XYZ file of C-alpha atoms in Angstrom:
615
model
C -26.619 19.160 69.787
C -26.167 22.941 69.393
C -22.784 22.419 71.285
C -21.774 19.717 68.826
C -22.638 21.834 65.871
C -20.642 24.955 67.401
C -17.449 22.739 67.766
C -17.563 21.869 64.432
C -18.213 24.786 63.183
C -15.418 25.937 65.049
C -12.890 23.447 63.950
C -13.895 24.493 60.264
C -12.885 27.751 60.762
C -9.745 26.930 62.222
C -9.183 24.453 59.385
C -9.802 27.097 56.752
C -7.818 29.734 58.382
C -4.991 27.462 58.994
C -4.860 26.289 55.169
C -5.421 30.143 54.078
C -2.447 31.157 56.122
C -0.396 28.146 54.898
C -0.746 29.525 51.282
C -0.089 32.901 52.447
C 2.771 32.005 53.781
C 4.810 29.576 51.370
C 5.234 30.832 48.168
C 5.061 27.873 45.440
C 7.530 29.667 43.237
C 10.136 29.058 45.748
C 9.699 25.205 44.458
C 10.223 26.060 40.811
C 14.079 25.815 40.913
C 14.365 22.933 43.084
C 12.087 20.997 41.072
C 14.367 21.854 38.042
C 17.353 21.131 39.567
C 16.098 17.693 41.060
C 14.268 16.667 37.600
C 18.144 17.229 35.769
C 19.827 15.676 38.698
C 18.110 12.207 38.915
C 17.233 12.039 34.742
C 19.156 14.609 32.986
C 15.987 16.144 31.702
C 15.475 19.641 31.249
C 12.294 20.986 32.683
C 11.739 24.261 31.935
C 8.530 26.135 33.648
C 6.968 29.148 31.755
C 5.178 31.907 33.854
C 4.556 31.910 37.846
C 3.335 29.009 39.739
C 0.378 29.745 41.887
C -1.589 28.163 44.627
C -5.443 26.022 43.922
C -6.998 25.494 46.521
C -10.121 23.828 45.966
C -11.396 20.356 45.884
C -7.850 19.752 45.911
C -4.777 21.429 46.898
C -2.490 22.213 43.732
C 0.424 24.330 42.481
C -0.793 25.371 38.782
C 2.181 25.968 36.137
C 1.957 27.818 32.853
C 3.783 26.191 29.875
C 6.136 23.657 30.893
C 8.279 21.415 28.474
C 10.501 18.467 29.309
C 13.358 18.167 27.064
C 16.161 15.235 26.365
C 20.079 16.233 27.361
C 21.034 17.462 23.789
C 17.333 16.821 22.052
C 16.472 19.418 19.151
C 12.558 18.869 20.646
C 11.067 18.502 23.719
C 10.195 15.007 24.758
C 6.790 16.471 26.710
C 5.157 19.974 26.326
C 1.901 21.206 27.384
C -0.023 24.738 27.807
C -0.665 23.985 31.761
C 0.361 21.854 34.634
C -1.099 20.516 37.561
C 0.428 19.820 40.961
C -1.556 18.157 43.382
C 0.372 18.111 47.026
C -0.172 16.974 50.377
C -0.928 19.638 52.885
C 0.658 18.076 56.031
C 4.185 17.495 54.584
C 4.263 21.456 53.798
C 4.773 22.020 57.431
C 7.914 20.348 57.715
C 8.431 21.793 54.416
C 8.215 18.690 52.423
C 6.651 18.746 49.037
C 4.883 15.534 48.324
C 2.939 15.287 44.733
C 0.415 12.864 45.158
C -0.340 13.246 41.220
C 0.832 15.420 38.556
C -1.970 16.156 35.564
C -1.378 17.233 32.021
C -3.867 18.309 29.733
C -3.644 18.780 26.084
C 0.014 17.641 26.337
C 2.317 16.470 23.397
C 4.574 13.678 23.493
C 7.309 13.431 21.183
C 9.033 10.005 21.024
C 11.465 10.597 17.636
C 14.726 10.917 17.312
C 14.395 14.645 17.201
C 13.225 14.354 21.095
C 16.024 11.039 21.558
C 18.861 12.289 23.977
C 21.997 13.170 21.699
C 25.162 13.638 24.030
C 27.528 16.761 22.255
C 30.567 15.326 20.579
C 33.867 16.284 21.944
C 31.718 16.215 25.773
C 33.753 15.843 28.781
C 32.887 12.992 31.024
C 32.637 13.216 34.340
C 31.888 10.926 37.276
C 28.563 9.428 38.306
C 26.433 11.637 40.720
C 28.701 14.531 40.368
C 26.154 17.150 39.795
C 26.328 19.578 42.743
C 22.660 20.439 44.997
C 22.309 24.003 46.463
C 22.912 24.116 50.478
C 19.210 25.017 50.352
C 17.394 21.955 48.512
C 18.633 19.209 51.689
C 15.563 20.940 53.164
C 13.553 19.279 50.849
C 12.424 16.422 49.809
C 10.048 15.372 46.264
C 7.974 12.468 45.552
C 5.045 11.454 42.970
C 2.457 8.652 42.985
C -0.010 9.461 40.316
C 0.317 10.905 37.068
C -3.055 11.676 34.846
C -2.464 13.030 31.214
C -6.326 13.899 29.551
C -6.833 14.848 25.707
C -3.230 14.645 25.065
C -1.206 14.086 21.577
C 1.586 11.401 21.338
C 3.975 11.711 17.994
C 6.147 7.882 17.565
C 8.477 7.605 14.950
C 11.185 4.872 14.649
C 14.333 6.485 12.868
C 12.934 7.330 9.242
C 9.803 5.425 9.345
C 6.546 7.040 8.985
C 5.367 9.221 11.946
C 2.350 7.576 14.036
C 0.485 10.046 15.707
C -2.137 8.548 18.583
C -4.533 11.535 19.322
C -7.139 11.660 22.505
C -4.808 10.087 24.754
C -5.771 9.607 28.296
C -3.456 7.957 31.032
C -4.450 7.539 34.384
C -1.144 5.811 36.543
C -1.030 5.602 40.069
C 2.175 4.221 41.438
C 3.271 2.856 45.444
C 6.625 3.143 47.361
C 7.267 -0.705 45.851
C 7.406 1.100 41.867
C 4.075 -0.648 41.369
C 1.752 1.024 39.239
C -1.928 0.581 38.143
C -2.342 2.291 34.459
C -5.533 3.198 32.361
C -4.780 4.231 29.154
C -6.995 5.003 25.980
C -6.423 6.580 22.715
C -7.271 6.644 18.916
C -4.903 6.509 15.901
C -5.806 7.671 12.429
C -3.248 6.654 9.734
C -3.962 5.902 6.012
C -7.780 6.479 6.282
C -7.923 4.232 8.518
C -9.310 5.279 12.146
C -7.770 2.723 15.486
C -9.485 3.424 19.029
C -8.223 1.334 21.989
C -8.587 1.123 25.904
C -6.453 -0.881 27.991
C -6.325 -1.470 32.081
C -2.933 -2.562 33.336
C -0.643 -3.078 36.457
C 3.411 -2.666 35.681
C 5.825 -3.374 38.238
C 8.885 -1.428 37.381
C 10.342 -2.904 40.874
C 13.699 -3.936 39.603
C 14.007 -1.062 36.397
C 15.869 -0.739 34.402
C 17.085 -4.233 34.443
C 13.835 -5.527 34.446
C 10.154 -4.720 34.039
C 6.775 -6.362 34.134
C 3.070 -5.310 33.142
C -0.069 -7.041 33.467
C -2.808 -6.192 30.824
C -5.828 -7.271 32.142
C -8.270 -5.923 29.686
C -7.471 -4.647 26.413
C -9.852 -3.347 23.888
C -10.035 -1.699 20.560
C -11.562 -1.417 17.566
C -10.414 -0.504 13.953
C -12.224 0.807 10.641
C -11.539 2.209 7.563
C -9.910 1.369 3.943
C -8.905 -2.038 3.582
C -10.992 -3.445 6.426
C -14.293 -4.856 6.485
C -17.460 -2.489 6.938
C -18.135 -3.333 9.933
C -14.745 -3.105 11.055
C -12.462 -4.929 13.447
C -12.439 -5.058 16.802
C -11.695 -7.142 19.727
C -10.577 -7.563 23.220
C -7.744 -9.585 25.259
C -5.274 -9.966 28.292
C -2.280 -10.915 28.177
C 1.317 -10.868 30.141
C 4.932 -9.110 29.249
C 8.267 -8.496 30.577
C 11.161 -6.082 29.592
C 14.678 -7.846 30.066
C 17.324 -4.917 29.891
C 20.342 -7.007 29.674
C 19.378 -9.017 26.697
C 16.952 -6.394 25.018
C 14.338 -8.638 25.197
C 10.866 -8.084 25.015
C 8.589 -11.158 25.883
C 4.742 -11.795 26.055
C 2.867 -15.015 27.771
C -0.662 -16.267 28.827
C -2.378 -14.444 25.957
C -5.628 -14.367 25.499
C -7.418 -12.335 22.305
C -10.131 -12.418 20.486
C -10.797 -10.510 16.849
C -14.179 -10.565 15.417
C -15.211 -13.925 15.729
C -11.605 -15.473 15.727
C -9.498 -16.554 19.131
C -6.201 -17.096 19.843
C -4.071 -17.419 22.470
C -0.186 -18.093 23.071
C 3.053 -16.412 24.017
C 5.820 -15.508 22.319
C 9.368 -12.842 22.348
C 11.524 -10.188 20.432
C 15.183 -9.031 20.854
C 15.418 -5.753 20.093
C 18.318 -4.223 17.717
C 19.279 -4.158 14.609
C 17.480 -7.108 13.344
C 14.533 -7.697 15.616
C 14.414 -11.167 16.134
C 10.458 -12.486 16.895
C 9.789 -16.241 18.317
C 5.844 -16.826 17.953
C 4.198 -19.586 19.418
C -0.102 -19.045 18.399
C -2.859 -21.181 18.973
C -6.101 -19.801 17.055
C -9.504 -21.675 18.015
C -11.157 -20.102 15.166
C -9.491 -17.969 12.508
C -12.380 -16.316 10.517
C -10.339 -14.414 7.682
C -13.178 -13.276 5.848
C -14.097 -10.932 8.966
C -10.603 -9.523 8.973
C -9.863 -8.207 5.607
C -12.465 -6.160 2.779
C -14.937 -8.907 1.616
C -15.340 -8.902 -2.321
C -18.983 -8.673 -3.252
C -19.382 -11.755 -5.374
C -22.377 -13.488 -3.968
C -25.094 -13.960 -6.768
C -23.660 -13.019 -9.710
C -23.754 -14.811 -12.936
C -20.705 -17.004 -13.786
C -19.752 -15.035 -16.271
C -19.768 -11.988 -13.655
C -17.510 -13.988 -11.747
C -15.216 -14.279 -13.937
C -14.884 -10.865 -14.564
C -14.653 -10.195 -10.945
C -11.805 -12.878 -10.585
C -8.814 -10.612 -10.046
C -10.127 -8.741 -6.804
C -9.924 -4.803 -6.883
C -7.071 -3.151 -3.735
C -8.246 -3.377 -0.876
C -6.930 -0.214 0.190
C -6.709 3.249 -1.780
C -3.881 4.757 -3.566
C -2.438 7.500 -1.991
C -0.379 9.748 -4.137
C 2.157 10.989 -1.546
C 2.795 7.021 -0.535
C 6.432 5.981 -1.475
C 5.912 2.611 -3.535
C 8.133 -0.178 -1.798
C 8.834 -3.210 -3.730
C 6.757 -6.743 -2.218
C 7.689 -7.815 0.759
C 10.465 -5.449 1.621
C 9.354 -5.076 5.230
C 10.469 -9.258 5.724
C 14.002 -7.617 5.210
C 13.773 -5.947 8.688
C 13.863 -8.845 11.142
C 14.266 -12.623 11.631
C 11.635 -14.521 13.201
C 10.796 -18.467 14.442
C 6.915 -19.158 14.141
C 4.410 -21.700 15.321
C 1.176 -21.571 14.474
C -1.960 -23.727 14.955
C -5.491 -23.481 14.103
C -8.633 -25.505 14.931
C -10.535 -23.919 12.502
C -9.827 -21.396 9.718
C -11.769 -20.087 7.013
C -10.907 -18.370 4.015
C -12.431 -17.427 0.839
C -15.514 -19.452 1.712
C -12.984 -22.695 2.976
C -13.640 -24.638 6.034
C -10.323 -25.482 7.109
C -9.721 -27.515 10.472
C -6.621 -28.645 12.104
C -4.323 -25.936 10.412
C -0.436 -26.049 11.291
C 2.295 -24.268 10.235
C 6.161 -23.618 10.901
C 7.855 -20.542 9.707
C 11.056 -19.083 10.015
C 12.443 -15.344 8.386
C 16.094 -14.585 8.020
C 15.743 -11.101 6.687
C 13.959 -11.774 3.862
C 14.408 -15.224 3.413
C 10.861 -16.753 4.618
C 11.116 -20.718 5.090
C 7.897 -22.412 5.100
C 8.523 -25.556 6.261
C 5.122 -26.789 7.062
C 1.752 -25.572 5.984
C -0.608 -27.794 6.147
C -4.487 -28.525 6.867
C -7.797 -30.664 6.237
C -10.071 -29.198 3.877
C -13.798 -31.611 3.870
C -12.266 -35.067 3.290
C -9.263 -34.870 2.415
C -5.700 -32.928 3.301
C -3.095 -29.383 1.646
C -0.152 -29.266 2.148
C 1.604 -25.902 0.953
C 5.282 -26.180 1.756
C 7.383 -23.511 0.003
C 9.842 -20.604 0.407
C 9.993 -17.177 -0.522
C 13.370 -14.906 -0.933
C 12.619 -11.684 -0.331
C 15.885 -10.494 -0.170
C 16.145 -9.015 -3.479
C 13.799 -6.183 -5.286
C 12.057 -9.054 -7.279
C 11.399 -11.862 -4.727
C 11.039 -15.589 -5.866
C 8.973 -17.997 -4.622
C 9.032 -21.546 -4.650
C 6.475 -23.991 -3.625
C 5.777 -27.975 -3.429
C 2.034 -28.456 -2.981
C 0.458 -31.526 -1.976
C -3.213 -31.731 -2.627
C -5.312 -34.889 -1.500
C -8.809 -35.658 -1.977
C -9.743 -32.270 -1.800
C -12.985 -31.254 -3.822
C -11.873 -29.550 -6.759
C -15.460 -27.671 -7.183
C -14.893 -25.677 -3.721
C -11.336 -24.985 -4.872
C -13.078 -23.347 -8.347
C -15.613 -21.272 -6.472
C -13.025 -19.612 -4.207
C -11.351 -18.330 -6.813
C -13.996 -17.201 -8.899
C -13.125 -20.037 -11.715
C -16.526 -20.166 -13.946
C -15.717 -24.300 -14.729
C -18.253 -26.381 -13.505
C -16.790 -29.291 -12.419
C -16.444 -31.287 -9.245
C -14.556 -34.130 -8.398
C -11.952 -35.197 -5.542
C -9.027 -33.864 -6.308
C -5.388 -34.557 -5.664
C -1.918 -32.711 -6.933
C 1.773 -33.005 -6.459
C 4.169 -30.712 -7.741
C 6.327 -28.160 -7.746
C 6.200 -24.642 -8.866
C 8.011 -21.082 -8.619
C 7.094 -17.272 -8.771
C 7.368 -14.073 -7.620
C 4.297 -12.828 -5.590
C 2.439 -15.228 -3.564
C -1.156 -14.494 -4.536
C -4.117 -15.876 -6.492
C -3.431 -13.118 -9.315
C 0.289 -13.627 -9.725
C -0.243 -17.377 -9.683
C -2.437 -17.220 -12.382
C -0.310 -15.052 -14.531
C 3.316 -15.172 -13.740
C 4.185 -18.432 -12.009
C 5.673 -21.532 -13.472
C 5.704 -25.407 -12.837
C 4.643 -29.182 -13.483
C 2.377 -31.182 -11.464
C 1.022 -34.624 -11.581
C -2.856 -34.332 -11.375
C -5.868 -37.188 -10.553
C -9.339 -36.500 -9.796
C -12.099 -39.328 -8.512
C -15.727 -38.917 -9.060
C -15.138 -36.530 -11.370
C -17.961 -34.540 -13.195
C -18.104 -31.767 -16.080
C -21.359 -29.679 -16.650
C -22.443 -28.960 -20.364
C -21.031 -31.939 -22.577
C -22.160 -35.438 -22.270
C -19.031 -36.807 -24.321
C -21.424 -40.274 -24.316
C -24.472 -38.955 -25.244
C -22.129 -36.733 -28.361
C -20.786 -39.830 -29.608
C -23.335 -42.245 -29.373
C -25.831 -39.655 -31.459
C -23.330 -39.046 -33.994
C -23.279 -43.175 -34.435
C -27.142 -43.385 -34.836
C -27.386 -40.780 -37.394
C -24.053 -42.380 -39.606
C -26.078 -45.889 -39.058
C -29.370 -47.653 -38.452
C -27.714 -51.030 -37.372
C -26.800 -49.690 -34.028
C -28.573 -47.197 -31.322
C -28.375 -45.726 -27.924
C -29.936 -45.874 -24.592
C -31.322 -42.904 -23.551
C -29.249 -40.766 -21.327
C -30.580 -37.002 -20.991
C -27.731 -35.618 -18.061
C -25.567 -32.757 -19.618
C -22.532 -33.973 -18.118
C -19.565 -36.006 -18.181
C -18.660 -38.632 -15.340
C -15.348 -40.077 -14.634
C -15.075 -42.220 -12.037
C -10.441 -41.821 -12.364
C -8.964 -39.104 -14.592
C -5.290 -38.626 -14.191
C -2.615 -36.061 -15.973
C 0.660 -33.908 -16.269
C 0.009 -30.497 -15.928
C 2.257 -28.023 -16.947
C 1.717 -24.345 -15.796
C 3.888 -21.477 -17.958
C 2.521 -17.534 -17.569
C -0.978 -18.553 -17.821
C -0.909 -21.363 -19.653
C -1.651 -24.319 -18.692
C -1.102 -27.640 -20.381
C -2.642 -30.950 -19.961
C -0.629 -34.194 -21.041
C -0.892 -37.835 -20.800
C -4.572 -37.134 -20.134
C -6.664 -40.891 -19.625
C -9.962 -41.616 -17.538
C -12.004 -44.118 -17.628
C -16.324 -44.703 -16.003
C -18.405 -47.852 -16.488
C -19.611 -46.549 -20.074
C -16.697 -44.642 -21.742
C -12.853 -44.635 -21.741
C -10.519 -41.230 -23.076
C -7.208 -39.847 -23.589
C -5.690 -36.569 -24.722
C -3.760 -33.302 -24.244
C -5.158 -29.503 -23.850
C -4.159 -26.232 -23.768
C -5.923 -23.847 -21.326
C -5.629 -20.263 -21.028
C -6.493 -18.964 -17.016
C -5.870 -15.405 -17.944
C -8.300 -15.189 -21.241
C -10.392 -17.912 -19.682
C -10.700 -20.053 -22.511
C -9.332 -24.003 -23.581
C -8.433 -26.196 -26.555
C -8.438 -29.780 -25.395
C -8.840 -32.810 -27.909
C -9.576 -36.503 -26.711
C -10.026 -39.633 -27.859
C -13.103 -41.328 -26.684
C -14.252 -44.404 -26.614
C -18.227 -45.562 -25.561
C -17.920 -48.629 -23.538
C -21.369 -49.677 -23.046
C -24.802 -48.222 -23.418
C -25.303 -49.478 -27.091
C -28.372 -51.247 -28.686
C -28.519 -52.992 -32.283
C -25.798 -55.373 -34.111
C -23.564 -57.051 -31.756
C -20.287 -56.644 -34.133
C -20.960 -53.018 -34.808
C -21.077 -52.812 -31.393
C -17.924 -54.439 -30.733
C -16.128 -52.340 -33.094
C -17.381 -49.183 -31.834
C -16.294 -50.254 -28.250
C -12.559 -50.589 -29.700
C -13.178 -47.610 -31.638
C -11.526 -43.761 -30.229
C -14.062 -41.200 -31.510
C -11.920 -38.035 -31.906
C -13.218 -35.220 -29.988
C -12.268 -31.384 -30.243
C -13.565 -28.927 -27.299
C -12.715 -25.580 -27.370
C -13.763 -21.718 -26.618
C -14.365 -19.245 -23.982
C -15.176 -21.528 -20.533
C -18.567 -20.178 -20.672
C -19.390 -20.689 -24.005
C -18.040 -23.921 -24.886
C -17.944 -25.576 -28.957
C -16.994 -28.981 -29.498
C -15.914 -30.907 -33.494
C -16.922 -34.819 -33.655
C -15.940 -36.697 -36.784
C -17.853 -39.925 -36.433
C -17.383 -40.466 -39.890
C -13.680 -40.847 -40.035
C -13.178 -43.214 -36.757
C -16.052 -45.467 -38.479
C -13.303 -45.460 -41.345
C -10.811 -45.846 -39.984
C -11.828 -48.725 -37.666
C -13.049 -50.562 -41.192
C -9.596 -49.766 -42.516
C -8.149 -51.235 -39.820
C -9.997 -54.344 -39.526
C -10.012 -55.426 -43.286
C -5.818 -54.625 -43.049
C -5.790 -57.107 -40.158
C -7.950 -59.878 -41.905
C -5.983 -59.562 -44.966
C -2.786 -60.245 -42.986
C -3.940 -62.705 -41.454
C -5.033 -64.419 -45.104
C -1.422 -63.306 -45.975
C 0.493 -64.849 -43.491
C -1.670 -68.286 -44.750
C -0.561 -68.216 -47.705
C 2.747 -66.257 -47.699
C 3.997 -69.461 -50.373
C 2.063 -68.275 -52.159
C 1.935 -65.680 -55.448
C -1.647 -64.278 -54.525
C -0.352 -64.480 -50.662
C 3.017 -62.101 -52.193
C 0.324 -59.815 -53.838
C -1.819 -59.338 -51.434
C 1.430 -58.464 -48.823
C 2.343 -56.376 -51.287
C -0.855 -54.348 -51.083
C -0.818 -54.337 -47.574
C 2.326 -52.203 -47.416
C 1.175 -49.684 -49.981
C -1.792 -48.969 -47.580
């Protein structure tokens, strides 16, 4: 045992005297301009190496550099920079004097990728042929390789030609590469752009086998998480896999066999871009669930009063106003790139809608969105939204040709924060036109004519029965009526044209009919003051007690009927008096024609013709 221990011993002090004289005896600074030379050789970079290199020795062996910055042929900034450098080599190869990085660290590194760091080549340049730059006699006796490269609380600066900077802080990247240009990458870093805060971790293998031509990665696992203005308290976050695949030739970035989830919503798919110009995006997304709510700032309108509703119905920014933000008109950003896309959804919800079997097909020609299908089932019944917008001018129009069909109108009312109580199924078919697509605009701005019918329908707070029938008893003792004490009206068909103009919308050709009444009429409502004029005429069908001709005469009889005011505070005119009348009026006119026509031979037939016409 003692032997054992004194051989070992022994071969550690060989091992350490061996490694101490090997850094004695190479000097790392001898690699400096070899490295530089082979760095601008193979990429054209400029790697420039501030202050001596020097030997580490322990747990690893490692050159250590002083500032070092890696700079585009003809870039105004460097492309990477960072306050140290980290070399770790293989020991072995520095015999034959071979310098092998096994991985090359950065910490607190800055990445530029702008077009200040973009390579620029010098006009007026002479060009010369491929491979032509010349290696020293010297560096054949080398040879340089890398298979890891580890970057730790590092700063990366992306801008896109004059777009906004994005600047993703915290970065770590862990990549460790084989001879077949195979790499496994961990990655993680967090964004913070218009107070709003972005952390995400991802685990990937790329295979950058055939590069440039072509290039692959595998995401395995990617995470993140998002919070701030705009988004909902509790933030967003989620995790996925998915596949992609650089094609050089054709600039074509493509993704497949995605997998994501956000919140409590799914989706999967695959879809593709060609880079250029005009990007041009093919989308092809299959959503489980689609839980809206959880991905944008809810509005706090559970359990307040109706008339707190309504006050609340045009919903506050969801994000702040920041005074240095250049104002862009609506949808300028559908004026950079054309896309194809396919969307379906098992489920979606949205301001407090169940929606299932959701489809849609859209297609953007810079600017000029084409929805040609848009459609879903809502409860019982089915929307369809087809429509376009053209965005391709600072004020946008939009265009759309609903189709509504047996949808409850009551749900549709509480989404919006409407304060009408009324339910009913519900169908529509129009067509109308705008600028911005949203609830706000819609109500405001946007134009058209629909046909409207509603089944089932009921209105809370006027019994238009119970109004007319207690006017009648209280003009007359002969008749009375059964006893009905629900505030509302029920229609079992109402049907109209509705016209919508800047928030105003009117209501023609207005008939419905139940088993007890019957009505007509037009009516103005306002959706912006919240308030209506509508006038009917009404007629009680049954539910009457007391002289069977009175009866009969008040069943032909249309009671006129004014409702108007503030939708929460509704006032109604009934003029009892004058329909009575006028039915009378009507009915003695028709008896004396008929004794008229008798006895049109005759002089008291003449008179009484006479009269007629003067009534």
């Amino acid at each position: 045992m003692r032997r054992l221990l004194t051989t070992l011993m022994i071969l550690l002090v060989v091992l350490v005297a061996g490694l101490s004289a090997l850094v004695m005896l190479v000097n790392p600074n001898d690699f400096r301009s070899y490295m530089v030379r082979e760095v601008e050789a193979r990429s054209g970079y400029q790697l420039k190496l501030d202050g001596p290199l020097r030997w580490h020795v322990w747990p690893q062996l490692s050159i250590l550099s002083g500032r070092m910055s890696l700079t585009a042929p003809g870039a105004k900034d460097a492309l990477v920079s960072a306050d140290n450098m980290r070399l770790d080599v293989a020991l072995w190869p520095l015999l034959s004097h071979q310098l092998q990085v096994k991985q090359v660290m950065l910490k607190g590194a800055v990445i530029q990728l702008t077009p200040q760091s973009e390579a620029h080549r010098p006009e007026n340049a002479p060009v010369g042929p491929r491979d032509s730059v010349p290696h020293p006699d010297n560096s054949a006796r080398w040879s340089y390789d890398i298979s890891r490269l580890k970057v730790a609380d590092s700063l990366l600066v992306f801008q896109h030609e004059d777009d906004e900077q994005v600047t993703v802080r915290n970065i770590n990247i862990d990549m460790e590469q084989n001879d077949k240009r195979q790499a496994a990458i961990e990655l993680s870093g967090r964004i913070t752009r218009d107070q709003r805060d972005v952390t995400l971790a991802l685990t990937a293998n790329l295979d950058r086998n055939d590069y440039p031509q072509r290039m692959t990665i595998n995401v395995s696992q990617l995470n993140w998480q998002a919070r701030g203005a705009g988004l909902p308290q509790s933030g967003i976050s989620g995790k996925g896999r998915f596949q992609a695949e650089w094609q050089e030739p054709s600039k074509t970035l493509s993704f497949s066999d995605l997998v994501m989830s956000v919140n409590d919503s799914a989706v999967s798919g695959s879809g593709s871009v060609v880079l250029g110009d005009m990007p041009r995006w093919m989308l092809d997304l299959n959503f489980d669930t689609l839980n809206l709510e959880n991905l944008v700032a809810a509005q706090e309108v559970s359990g307040a009063t109706p008339q707190q509703q309504g006050q609340q119905a045009r919903p506050t920014p969801g994000r702040p106003v920041i005074a240095s933000e250049i104002h862009h008109d609506d949808y300028q950003l559908l004026r950079g790139f054309s896309a194809e896309a396919r969307l379906t959804a098992k489920s979606l919800r949205w301001r407090g809608l169940d929606f299932t079997n959701v489809s849609a097909a859209l297609k953007n020609d810079a600017g000029l969105l084409d929805i040609a299908r848009l459609d879903g089932t809502l409860g019982q019944g089915r929307m369809s939204l087809p429509g376009r917008l053209d965005a391709r001018t600072p004020e946008p129009a939009a265009a759309f040709r609903p189709a509504i069909d047996n949808i409850e109108i009551g749900d549709i009312l509480r989404a919006f924060n409407y304060p009408i109580a009324l339910t009913g199924r519900f169908s529509m078919h129009g067509d109308f036109t705008g600028e911005r697509i949203d609830a706000d605009a819609f109500r405001d701005t946007w134009q058209g004519q629909a046909d409207v019918s509603m089944a089932n329908s009921r209105m809370e707070g006027l019994n238009f029965q119970q109004l007319v029938q207690q006017a009648v008893e209280r003009s007359s003792s002969n008749v009375s009526a059964q006893q009905n004490y629900d505030n509302a009206t029920s229609l079992a068909s109402f049907s109209a044209v509705a016209r919508l103009n800047r928030g105003q919308l009117r209501l023609d050709q207005m008939k419905g009919e139940s088993a007890m009444l019957a009505l007509d009429g037009t009516g103005q409502l306002d959706l912006v003051k919240e308030q209506c004029d509508t006038r009917f005429n009404v007629r009680v069908t049954d539910g009457w007690k007391g002289d069977s001709a009175l009866i009969a005469r008040l069943q032909k009889t249309a009671v006129p009927l004014r409702v108007y005011g503030p939708w929460q505070q509704l006032s109604y005119s009934l003029d009892i008096d004058q329909a009575l009348r006028k039915q009378l009026q009507d009915e003695a006119k028709r008896r004396l024609n008929d004794w008229a026509e008798r006895h049109k031979n005759s002089e008291k037939g003449k008179d009484v013709k006479e009269l007629i016409d003067k009534l």
